Amino acid sequence: MKKLILKISVAALVCITFQNGFAQSFKATASPDRIILTWSADPTTTQSVTWRTDSTVREGFGQILVESSSPKLEKPESIEVGATISVLKGKEYESANYHSVTFSGLKPDQLYTYRVGDGKNWSEWFQFKTAPASDKPFAFIYLGDAQNDIKSKWS
């Protein structure tokens, strides 16, 4: 019986320790995270990006260039666009800044490379391809949380 009580006590202690230990692992930092690419107008000529930083970051930029085989991804080829910033104050977490930038004047059916940051802290480089000017078939993968009671759509 004493062994059972000891095992239960140790298990409870481990659960409590890990619960508190992981609570801060998703805290915003000065480095961009939660980077999301979407379009806000015509997907043949525009793409928008949003990302999160902590509240110490006061400005944001997106850099973009036409993709090439070259490993040199820095200026002067890249174009830098200023971002707008929205402050989000959460109940569980400290406030964070959400940045948004729209790249416009892009060429249809063109592969681009982009990154986001504040001039000091940058994300890694990402790629996207603008939509073609004419209608072409395309495919995509949709991943998401189906939630509850919609088996007819997900089964």
PDB file of N, CA and C in Angstrom, residues 82-141:
ATOM      1  N   GLY A  82       7.593  47.935 -45.323  1.00  0.00           N
ATOM      2  CA  GLY A  82       7.256  48.156 -43.919  1.00  0.00           C
ATOM      3  C   GLY A  82       5.960  47.472 -43.528  1.00  0.00           C
ATOM      4  N   ALA A  83       5.878  47.028 -42.287  1.00  0.00           N
ATOM      5  CA  ALA A  83       4.705  46.307 -41.789  1.00  0.00           C
ATOM      6  C   ALA A  83       3.899  47.175 -40.836  1.00  0.00           C
ATOM      7  N   THR A  84       2.617  46.866 -40.721  1.00  0.00           N
ATOM      8  CA  THR A  84       1.787  47.476 -39.690  1.00  0.00           C
ATOM      9  C   THR A  84       1.822  46.566 -38.463  1.00  0.00           C
ATOM     10  N   ILE A  85       1.632  47.139 -37.289  1.00  0.00           N
ATOM     11  CA  ILE A  85       1.723  46.374 -36.046  1.00  0.00           C
ATOM     12  C   ILE A  85       0.431  46.524 -35.256  1.00  0.00           C
ATOM     13  N   SER A  86      -0.083  45.404 -34.774  1.00  0.00           N
ATOM     14  CA  SER A  86      -1.240  45.384 -33.873  1.00  0.00           C
ATOM     15  C   SER A  86      -0.804  44.735 -32.571  1.00  0.00           C
ATOM     16  N   VAL A  87      -1.210  45.310 -31.458  1.00  0.00           N
ATOM     17  CA  VAL A  87      -0.860  44.760 -30.145  1.00  0.00           C
ATOM     18  C   VAL A  87      -2.019  43.899 -29.664  1.00  0.00           C
ATOM     19  N   LEU A  88      -1.693  42.690 -29.235  1.00  0.00           N
ATOM     20  CA  LEU A  88      -2.695  41.785 -28.688  1.00  0.00           C
ATOM     21  C   LEU A  88      -2.350  41.494 -27.238  1.00  0.00           C
ATOM     22  N   LYS A  89      -3.268  41.796 -26.356  1.00  0.00           N
ATOM     23  CA  LYS A  89      -3.052  41.527 -24.929  1.00  0.00           C
ATOM     24  C   LYS A  89      -3.909  40.338 -24.549  1.00  0.00           C
ATOM     25  N   GLY A  90      -3.249  39.242 -24.205  1.00  0.00           N
ATOM     26  CA  GLY A  90      -3.958  38.021 -23.856  1.00  0.00           C
ATOM     27  C   GLY A  90      -4.169  37.890 -22.366  1.00  0.00           C
ATOM     28  N   LYS A  91      -5.089  37.040 -21.997  1.00  0.00           N
ATOM     29  CA  LYS A  91      -5.365  36.793 -20.582  1.00  0.00           C
ATOM     30  C   LYS A  91      -4.286  35.909 -19.968  1.00  0.00           C
ATOM     31  N   GLU A  92      -3.885  34.881 -20.709  1.00  0.00           N
ATOM     32  CA  GLU A  92      -2.941  33.914 -20.161  1.00  0.00           C
ATOM     33  C   GLU A  92      -1.488  34.287 -20.420  1.00  0.00           C
ATOM     34  N   TYR A  93      -1.233  35.009 -21.477  1.00  0.00           N
ATOM     35  CA  TYR A  93       0.138  35.319 -21.859  1.00  0.00           C
ATOM     36  C   TYR A  93       0.352  36.824 -21.830  1.00  0.00           C
ATOM     37  N   GLU A  94       1.609  37.200 -21.853  1.00  0.00           N
ATOM     38  CA  GLU A  94       1.933  38.620 -21.933  1.00  0.00           C
ATOM     39  C   GLU A  94       1.509  39.148 -23.297  1.00  0.00           C
ATOM     40  N   SER A  95       1.428  40.460 -23.429  1.00  0.00           N
ATOM     41  CA  SER A  95       1.028  41.032 -24.706  1.00  0.00           C
ATOM     42  C   SER A  95       2.075  40.726 -25.771  1.00  0.00           C
ATOM     43  N   ALA A  96       1.617  40.697 -27.007  1.00  0.00           N
ATOM     44  CA  ALA A  96       2.497  40.412 -28.138  1.00  0.00           C
ATOM     45  C   ALA A  96       2.122  41.329 -29.289  1.00  0.00           C
ATOM     46  N   ASN A  97       3.072  41.575 -30.168  1.00  0.00           N
ATOM     47  CA  ASN A  97       2.826  42.367 -31.367  1.00  0.00           C
ATOM     48  C   ASN A  97       2.588  41.430 -32.541  1.00  0.00           C
ATOM     49  N   TYR A  98       1.571  41.741 -33.318  1.00  0.00           N
ATOM     50  CA  TYR A  98       1.301  41.011 -34.549  1.00  0.00           C
ATOM     51  C   TYR A  98       1.544  41.963 -35.707  1.00  0.00           C
ATOM     52  N   HIS A  99       2.413  41.559 -36.604  1.00  0.00           N
ATOM     53  CA  HIS A  99       2.837  42.380 -37.730  1.00  0.00           C
ATOM     54  C   HIS A  99       2.157  41.874 -38.994  1.00  0.00           C
ATOM     55  N   SER A 100       1.935  42.767 -39.929  1.00  0.00           N
ATOM     56  CA  SER A 100       1.311  42.401 -41.193  1.00  0.00           C
ATOM     57  C   SER A 100       1.938  43.210 -42.318  1.00  0.00           C
ATOM     58  N   VAL A 101       2.262  42.524 -43.395  1.00  0.00           N
ATOM     59  CA  VAL A 101       2.819  43.190 -44.566  1.00  0.00           C
ATOM     60  C   VAL A 101       2.191  42.570 -45.812  1.00  0.00           C
ATOM     61  N   THR A 102       1.958  43.391 -46.826  1.00  0.00           N
ATOM     62  CA  THR A 102       1.448  42.905 -48.106  1.00  0.00           C
ATOM     63  C   THR A 102       2.458  43.234 -49.193  1.00  0.00           C
ATOM     64  N   PHE A 103       2.877  42.206 -49.888  1.00  0.00           N
ATOM     65  CA  PHE A 103       3.744  42.384 -51.055  1.00  0.00           C
ATOM     66  C   PHE A 103       2.829  42.548 -52.259  1.00  0.00           C
ATOM     67  N   SER A 104       2.980  43.646 -52.990  1.00  0.00           N
ATOM     68  CA  SER A 104       2.133  43.894 -54.156  1.00  0.00           C
ATOM     69  C   SER A 104       3.008  44.156 -55.374  1.00  0.00           C
ATOM     70  N   GLY A 105       2.372  44.195 -56.539  1.00  0.00           N
ATOM     71  CA  GLY A 105       3.111  44.410 -57.776  1.00  0.00           C
ATOM     72  C   GLY A 105       3.914  43.188 -58.195  1.00  0.00           C
ATOM     73  N   LEU A 106       3.502  42.015 -57.737  1.00  0.00           N
ATOM     74  CA  LEU A 106       4.216  40.784 -58.069  1.00  0.00           C
ATOM     75  C   LEU A 106       3.805  40.285 -59.450  1.00  0.00           C
ATOM     76  N   LYS A 107       4.615  39.424 -60.014  1.00  0.00           N
ATOM     77  CA  LYS A 107       4.324  38.855 -61.332  1.00  0.00           C
ATOM     78  C   LYS A 107       3.567  37.538 -61.164  1.00  0.00           C
ATOM     79  N   PRO A 108       2.567  37.289 -62.027  1.00  0.00           N
ATOM     80  CA  PRO A 108       1.836  36.024 -61.949  1.00  0.00           C
ATOM     81  C   PRO A 108       2.743  34.818 -62.228  1.00  0.00           C
ATOM     82  N   ASP A 109       2.417  33.702 -61.591  1.00  0.00           N
ATOM     83  CA  ASP A 109       3.099  32.423 -61.818  1.00  0.00           C
ATOM     84  C   ASP A 109       4.611  32.525 -61.605  1.00  0.00           C
ATOM     85  N   GLN A 110       5.004  33.295 -60.598  1.00  0.00           N
ATOM     86  CA  GLN A 110       6.429  33.539 -60.318  1.00  0.00           C
ATOM     87  C   GLN A 110       6.764  33.024 -58.922  1.00  0.00           C
ATOM     88  N   LEU A 111       7.923  32.391 -58.769  1.00  0.00           N
ATOM     89  CA  LEU A 111       8.383  31.901 -57.477  1.00  0.00           C
ATOM     90  C   LEU A 111       9.160  33.010 -56.770  1.00  0.00           C
ATOM     91  N   TYR A 112       8.779  33.287 -55.522  1.00  0.00           N
ATOM     92  CA  TYR A 112       9.418  34.332 -54.724  1.00  0.00           C
ATOM     93  C   TYR A 112       9.973  33.737 -53.433  1.00  0.00           C
ATOM     94  N   THR A 113      10.972  34.419 -52.883  1.00  0.00           N
ATOM     95  CA  THR A 113      11.548  34.091 -51.585  1.00  0.00           C
ATOM     96  C   THR A 113      11.330  35.300 -50.681  1.00  0.00           C
ATOM     97  N   TYR A 114      10.937  35.053 -49.427  1.00  0.00           N
ATOM     98  CA  TYR A 114      10.687  36.173 -48.519  1.00  0.00           C
ATOM     99  C   TYR A 114      11.095  35.802 -47.100  1.00  0.00           C
ATOM    100  N   ARG A 115      11.278  36.840 -46.292  1.00  0.00           N
ATOM    101  CA  ARG A 115      11.488  36.683 -44.857  1.00  0.00           C
ATOM    102  C   ARG A 115      10.905  37.898 -44.160  1.00  0.00           C
ATOM    103  N   VAL A 116      10.716  37.793 -42.856  1.00  0.00           N
ATOM    104  CA  VAL A 116      10.144  38.887 -42.076  1.00  0.00           C
ATOM    105  C   VAL A 116      10.989  39.115 -40.832  1.00  0.00           C
ATOM    106  N   GLY A 117      10.947  40.342 -40.330  1.00  0.00           N
ATOM    107  CA  GLY A 117      11.702  40.656 -39.124  1.00  0.00           C
ATOM    108  C   GLY A 117      11.676  42.135 -38.828  1.00  0.00           C
ATOM    109  N   ASP A 118      12.582  42.544 -37.947  1.00  0.00           N
ATOM    110  CA  ASP A 118      12.636  43.944 -37.536  1.00  0.00           C
ATOM    111  C   ASP A 118      13.907  44.647 -38.001  1.00  0.00           C
ATOM    112  N   GLY A 119      14.684  44.013 -38.850  1.00  0.00           N
ATOM    113  CA  GLY A 119      15.954  44.577 -39.295  1.00  0.00           C
ATOM    114  C   GLY A 119      17.132  43.969 -38.570  1.00  0.00           C
ATOM    115  N   LYS A 120      16.894  43.451 -37.376  1.00  0.00           N
ATOM    116  CA  LYS A 120      17.933  42.785 -36.589  1.00  0.00           C
ATOM    117  C   LYS A 120      17.626  41.294 -36.448  1.00  0.00           C
ATOM    118  N   ASN A 121      16.414  40.984 -36.059  1.00  0.00           N
ATOM    119  CA  ASN A 121      15.963  39.595 -35.910  1.00  0.00           C
ATOM    120  C   ASN A 121      15.101  39.224 -37.111  1.00  0.00           C
ATOM    121  N   TRP A 122      15.567  38.285 -37.902  1.00  0.00           N
ATOM    122  CA  TRP A 122      14.866  37.864 -39.114  1.00  0.00           C
ATOM    123  C   TRP A 122      14.432  36.410 -38.998  1.00  0.00           C
ATOM    124  N   SER A 123      13.359  36.084 -39.693  1.00  0.00           N
ATOM    125  CA  SER A 123      12.950  34.686 -39.825  1.00  0.00           C
ATOM    126  C   SER A 123      13.865  34.022 -40.851  1.00  0.00           C
ATOM    127  N   GLU A 124      13.716  32.724 -41.001  1.00  0.00           N
ATOM    128  CA  GLU A 124      14.386  32.061 -42.114  1.00  0.00           C
ATOM    129  C   GLU A 124      13.684  32.477 -43.402  1.00  0.00           C
ATOM    130  N   TRP A 125      14.291  32.159 -44.542  1.00  0.00           N
ATOM    131  CA  TRP A 125      13.699  32.486 -45.839  1.00  0.00           C
ATOM    132  C   TRP A 125      12.643  31.440 -46.179  1.00  0.00           C
ATOM    133  N   PHE A 126      11.502  31.902 -46.694  1.00  0.00           N
ATOM    134  CA  PHE A 126      10.417  31.035 -47.144  1.00  0.00           C
ATOM    135  C   PHE A 126      10.168  31.286 -48.625  1.00  0.00           C
ATOM    136  N   GLN A 127       9.396  30.407 -49.254  1.00  0.00           N
ATOM    137  CA  GLN A 127       9.059  30.571 -50.667  1.00  0.00           C
ATOM    138  C   GLN A 127       7.552  30.478 -50.872  1.00  0.00           C
ATOM    139  N   PHE A 128       7.078  31.143 -51.910  1.00  0.00           N
ATOM    140  CA  PHE A 128       5.715  30.969 -52.392  1.00  0.00           C
ATOM    141  C   PHE A 128       5.710  31.247 -53.883  1.00  0.00           C
ATOM    142  N   LYS A 129       4.682  30.775 -54.540  1.00  0.00           N
ATOM    143  CA  LYS A 129       4.512  31.028 -55.971  1.00  0.00           C
ATOM    144  C   LYS A 129       3.167  31.712 -56.152  1.00  0.00           C
ATOM    145  N   THR A 130       3.158  32.817 -56.888  1.00  0.00           N
ATOM    146  CA  THR A 130       1.907  33.519 -57.156  1.00  0.00           C
ATOM    147  C   THR A 130       1.054  32.683 -58.107  1.00  0.00           C
ATOM    148  N   ALA A 131      -0.233  32.942 -58.081  1.00  0.00           N
ATOM    149  CA  ALA A 131      -1.160  32.225 -58.956  1.00  0.00           C
ATOM    150  C   ALA A 131      -0.909  32.615 -60.409  1.00  0.00           C
ATOM    151  N   PRO A 132      -1.164  31.710 -61.345  1.00  0.00           N
ATOM    152  CA  PRO A 132      -1.010  32.060 -62.762  1.00  0.00           C
ATOM    153  C   PRO A 132      -2.093  33.050 -63.197  1.00  0.00           C
ATOM    154  N   ALA A 133      -1.815  33.788 -64.268  1.00  0.00           N
ATOM    155  CA  ALA A 133      -2.766  34.785 -64.765  1.00  0.00           C
ATOM    156  C   ALA A 133      -4.012  34.128 -65.359  1.00  0.00           C
ATOM    157  N   SER A 134      -3.856  32.945 -65.943  1.00  0.00           N
ATOM    158  CA  SER A 134      -5.005  32.231 -66.504  1.00  0.00           C
ATOM    159  C   SER A 134      -5.384  31.077 -65.576  1.00  0.00           C
ATOM    160  N   ASP A 135      -6.619  30.628 -65.711  1.00  0.00           N
ATOM    161  CA  ASP A 135      -7.085  29.530 -64.861  1.00  0.00           C
ATOM    162  C   ASP A 135      -6.363  28.239 -65.207  1.00  0.00           C
ATOM    163  N   LYS A 136      -5.812  27.606 -64.187  1.00  0.00           N
ATOM    164  CA  LYS A 136      -5.158  26.309 -64.326  1.00  0.00           C
ATOM    165  C   LYS A 136      -5.598  25.445 -63.150  1.00  0.00           C
ATOM    166  N   PRO A 137      -5.709  24.145 -63.363  1.00  0.00           N
ATOM    167  CA  PRO A 137      -6.042  23.281 -62.226  1.00  0.00           C
ATOM    168  C   PRO A 137      -4.925  23.323 -61.177  1.00  0.00           C
ATOM    169  N   PHE A 138      -5.294  23.169 -59.923  1.00  0.00           N
ATOM    170  CA  PHE A 138      -4.297  23.123 -58.860  1.00  0.00           C
ATOM    171  C   PHE A 138      -4.784  22.169 -57.775  1.00  0.00           C
ATOM    172  N   ALA A 139      -3.876  21.787 -56.924  1.00  0.00           N
ATOM    173  CA  ALA A 139      -4.198  20.894 -55.809  1.00  0.00           C
ATOM    174  C   ALA A 139      -3.594  21.472 -54.541  1.00  0.00           C
ATOM    175  N   PHE A 140      -4.187  21.149 -53.421  1.00  0.00           N
ATOM    176  CA  PHE A 140      -3.641  21.582 -52.146  1.00  0.00           C
ATOM    177  C   PHE A 140      -4.020  20.567 -51.079  1.00  0.00           C
ATOM    178  N   ILE A 141      -3.324  20.628 -49.980  1.00  0.00           N
ATOM    179  CA  ILE A 141      -3.608  19.769 -48.839  1.00  0.00           C
ATOM    180  C   ILE A 141      -4.205  20.642 -47.748  1.00  0.00           C
TER     181      ILE A 141
END
